[in-house]
PDB file of C-alpha atoms in Angstrom:
ATOM      1  CA  MET A  30      78.629  79.141 125.358  1.00  0.00           C
ATOM      2  CA  SER A  31      81.356  79.676 122.756  1.00  0.00           C
ATOM      3  CA  ASN A  32      82.532  83.014 121.425  1.00  0.00           C
ATOM      4  CA  LYS A  33      81.261  84.083 118.035  1.00  0.00           C
ATOM      5  CA  ILE A  34      83.653  84.741 115.172  1.00  0.00           C
ATOM      6  CA  LYS A  35      83.121  86.504 111.830  1.00  0.00           C
ATOM      7  CA  ALA A  36      83.149  84.099 108.908  1.00  0.00           C
ATOM      8  CA  ILE A  37      82.212  84.186 105.225  1.00  0.00           C
ATOM      9  CA  LEU A  38      79.558  81.793 103.942  1.00  0.00           C
ATOM     10  CA  ILE A  39      79.861  80.683 100.318  1.00  0.00           C
ATOM     11  CA  ASP A  40      76.400  79.560  99.175  1.00  0.00           C
ATOM     12  CA  PRO A  41      76.364  78.162  95.624  1.00  0.00           C
ATOM     13  CA  TYR A  42      72.600  77.513  95.769  1.00  0.00           C
ATOM     14  CA  ASP A  43      71.757  81.215  95.632  1.00  0.00           C
ATOM     15  CA  GLN A  44      75.235  82.209  94.392  1.00  0.00           C
ATOM     16  CA  SER A  45      75.899  84.497  97.349  1.00  0.00           C
ATOM     17  CA  LEU A  46      78.674  85.443  99.716  1.00  0.00           C
ATOM     18  CA  SER A  47      77.717  86.724 103.153  1.00  0.00           C
ATOM     19  CA  TYR A  48      79.256  87.517 106.499  1.00  0.00           C
ATOM     20  CA  ILE A  49      78.009  85.303 109.311  1.00  0.00           C
ATOM     21  CA  ASP A  50      78.692  85.034 113.025  1.00  0.00           C
ATOM     22  CA  ILE A  51      79.400  81.466 114.077  1.00  0.00           C
ATOM     23  CA  GLY A  52      80.509  79.768 117.292  1.00  0.00           C
ATOM     24  CA  GLU A  53      84.294  79.395 117.193  1.00  0.00           C
ATOM     25  CA  SER A  54      84.190  75.893 118.663  1.00  0.00           C
ATOM     26  CA  ASN A  55      80.536  74.844 118.342  1.00  0.00           C
ATOM     27  CA  LEU A  56      80.564  72.225 115.581  1.00  0.00           C
ATOM     28  CA  ASP A  57      76.762  72.100 115.514  1.00  0.00           C
ATOM     29  CA  ASP A  58      76.786  75.697 114.245  1.00  0.00           C
ATOM     30  CA  TYR A  59      78.944  74.663 111.273  1.00  0.00           C
ATOM     31  CA  TYR A  60      76.761  71.635 110.454  1.00  0.00           C
ATOM     32  CA  LYS A  61      73.605  73.748 110.659  1.00  0.00           C
ATOM     33  CA  VAL A  62      74.891  76.582 108.473  1.00  0.00           C
ATOM     34  CA  MET A  63      76.427  74.220 105.911  1.00  0.00           C
ATOM     35  CA  GLN A  64      73.426  71.857 106.044  1.00  0.00           C
ATOM     36  CA  CYS A  65      75.679  68.812 106.119  1.00  0.00           C
ATOM     37  CA  SER A  66      76.550  65.990 108.504  1.00  0.00           C
ATOM     38  CA  CYS A  67      80.301  65.716 107.864  1.00  0.00           C
ATOM     39  CA  PHE A  68      82.858  68.322 106.887  1.00  0.00           C
ATOM     40  CA  ALA A  69      86.526  68.568 106.003  1.00  0.00           C
ATOM     41  CA  ILE A  70      88.883  71.497 106.500  1.00  0.00           C
ATOM     42  CA  VAL A  71      90.882  72.750 103.525  1.00  0.00           C
ATOM     43  CA  SER A  72      93.878  75.063 103.957  1.00  0.00           C
ATOM     44  CA  LEU A  73      93.763  77.840 101.375  1.00  0.00           C
ATOM     45  CA  GLY A  74      97.040  79.484 102.402  1.00  0.00           C
ATOM     46  CA  GLY A  75      97.739  82.721 104.207  1.00  0.00           C
ATOM     47  CA  GLY A  76      96.143  81.369 107.366  1.00  0.00           C
ATOM     48  CA  VAL A  77      92.718  80.981 105.702  1.00  0.00           C
ATOM     49  CA  ILE A  78      90.864  77.685 106.032  1.00  0.00           C
ATOM     50  CA  MET A  79      87.593  76.566 104.507  1.00  0.00           C
ATOM     51  CA  TYR A  80      85.083  74.140 105.985  1.00  0.00           C
ATOM     52  CA  VAL A  81      83.623  72.063 103.117  1.00  0.00           C
ATOM     53  CA  ASP A  82      80.932  69.389 102.936  1.00  0.00           C
ATOM     54  CA  ASP A  83      82.979  66.183 103.057  1.00  0.00           C
ATOM     55  CA  GLU A  84      80.181  64.185 101.438  1.00  0.00           C
ATOM     56  CA  GLY A  85      79.323  66.869  98.899  1.00  0.00           C
ATOM     57  CA  LEU A  86      80.328  64.834  95.849  1.00  0.00           C
ATOM     58  CA  LEU A  87      77.935  62.087  96.918  1.00  0.00           C
ATOM     59  CA  LYS A  88      74.902  64.408  96.827  1.00  0.00           C
ATOM     60  CA  ASP A  89      73.017  66.417  94.236  1.00  0.00           C
ATOM     61  CA  ASN A  90      74.937  69.648  94.847  1.00  0.00           C
ATOM     62  CA  MET A  91      75.834  73.027  93.408  1.00  0.00           C
ATOM     63  CA  TYR A  92      79.495  73.753  92.648  1.00  0.00           C
ATOM     64  CA  PHE A  93      81.901  76.675  92.655  1.00  0.00           C
ATOM     65  CA  THR A  94      85.545  77.244  91.824  1.00  0.00           C
ATOM     66  CA  LEU A  95      87.761  79.042  94.322  1.00  0.00           C
ATOM     67  CA  GLY A  96      91.205  79.767  92.909  1.00  0.00           C
ATOM     68  CA  THR A  97      91.857  76.740  90.702  1.00  0.00           C
ATOM     69  CA  GLN A  98      89.946  74.094  92.694  1.00  0.00           C
ATOM     70  CA  ASN A  99      86.282  73.074  92.414  1.00  0.00           C
ATOM     71  CA  TYR A 100      84.175  72.607  95.552  1.00  0.00           C
ATOM     72  CA  CYS A 101      80.547  71.743  96.163  1.00  0.00           C
ATOM     73  CA  GLY A 102      77.912  72.673  98.694  1.00  0.00           C
ATOM     74  CA  ARG A 103      77.909  75.475 101.249  1.00  0.00           C
ATOM     75  CA  SER A 104      81.329  76.339 102.666  1.00  0.00           C
ATOM     76  CA  ILE A 105      82.623  78.562 105.464  1.00  0.00           C
ATOM     77  CA  LEU A 106      85.822  80.643 105.387  1.00  0.00           C
ATOM     78  CA  VAL A 107      87.674  81.564 108.593  1.00  0.00           C
ATOM     79  CA  ASN A 108      91.259  82.133 109.652  1.00  0.00           C
ATOM     80  CA  GLU A 109      93.189  79.517 111.612  1.00  0.00           C
ATOM     81  CA  THR A 110      94.836  80.272 114.945  1.00  0.00           C
ATOM     82  CA  GLU A 111      98.357  79.093 115.818  1.00  0.00           C
ATOM     83  CA  GLU A 112      96.723  76.500 118.097  1.00  0.00           C
ATOM     84  CA  GLY A 113      94.672  75.083 115.193  1.00  0.00           C
ATOM     85  CA  GLY A 114      91.373  76.725 116.119  1.00  0.00           C
ATOM     86  CA  SER A 115      89.231  79.157 114.147  1.00  0.00           C
ATOM     87  CA  THR A 116      89.162  82.948 114.351  1.00  0.00           C
ATOM     88  CA  ASP A 117      87.669  85.850 112.388  1.00  0.00           C
ATOM     89  CA  CYS A 118      88.111  85.635 108.628  1.00  0.00           C
ATOM     90  CA  MET A 119      90.525  88.359 107.565  1.00  0.00           C
ATOM     91  CA  LEU A 120      89.369  88.277 103.937  1.00  0.00           C
ATOM     92  CA  THR A 121      86.636  90.551 102.641  1.00  0.00           C
ATOM     93  CA  ILE A 122      83.737  89.399 100.521  1.00  0.00           C
ATOM     94  CA  GLU A 123      85.228  91.425  97.652  1.00  0.00           C
ATOM     95  CA  GLN A 124      88.552  89.556  97.910  1.00  0.00           C
ATOM     96  CA  VAL A 125      86.758  86.195  97.858  1.00  0.00           C
ATOM     97  CA  ALA A 126      84.511  87.243  94.961  1.00  0.00           C
ATOM     98  CA  GLU A 127      87.589  88.055  92.841  1.00  0.00           C
ATOM     99  CA  LYS A 128      88.761  84.418  93.098  1.00  0.00           C
ATOM    100  CA  LEU A 129      85.324  82.750  92.950  1.00  0.00           C
ATOM    101  CA  GLU A 130      83.390  81.405  89.976  1.00  0.00           C
ATOM    102  CA  TRP A 131      79.926  79.847  90.201  1.00  0.00           C
ATOM    103  CA  LEU A 132      79.656  76.673  88.125  1.00  0.00           C
ATOM    104  CA  PRO A 133      76.463  76.071  86.134  1.00  0.00           C
ATOM    105  CA  GLU A 134      73.540  74.062  87.425  1.00  0.00           C
ATOM    106  CA  GLY A 135      73.970  70.457  86.342  1.00  0.00           C
ATOM    107  CA  HIS A 136      77.772  70.500  86.762  1.00  0.00           C
ATOM    108  CA  ARG A 137      78.893  67.166  88.248  1.00  0.00           C
ATOM    109  CA  GLU A 138      82.155  65.674  89.398  1.00  0.00           C
ATOM    110  CA  GLU A 139      82.764  62.088  90.309  1.00  0.00           C
ATOM    111  CA  PRO A 140      84.481  61.231  93.572  1.00  0.00           C
ATOM    112  CA  PHE A 141      87.714  59.294  93.104  1.00  0.00           C
ATOM    113  CA  MET A 142      90.567  57.852  95.098  1.00  0.00           C
ATOM    114  CA  LYS A 143      94.163  57.582  93.953  1.00  0.00           C
ATOM    115  CA  PHE A 144      96.564  55.212  95.627  1.00  0.00           C
ATOM    116  CA  ILE A 145     100.256  56.025  95.432  1.00  0.00           C
ATOM    117  CA  PRO A 146     102.686  53.287  96.500  1.00  0.00           C
ATOM    118  CA  LEU A 147     105.319  54.298  99.034  1.00  0.00           C
ATOM    119  CA  ASN A 148     108.113  52.402  97.325  1.00  0.00           C
TER     120      ASN A 148
END
């Protein structure tokens, strides 16, 4: 049984932020909460990381902007340990809300790939 950590769930479907307890190393917990089958980890700076739905752009999803970047689907905020694991999120819901904007229903973004030659 893994230890529980305090995280923040960003839910664009009901436009809410909430504290959740999640297993620090139980990936099934993350998939269940995010309701996805594949996720990516995005570094937001200051030791904060966000788990995002890696296939979110391929689905009919709801979007939000955090800082200057758009994301889609449910996401989880935690802090990263020096060993690369997850630990309690040090941000408050109020701090996240100040940097968050809910995008309107019907907002869409197309997935894209950009190849940059090495030479």
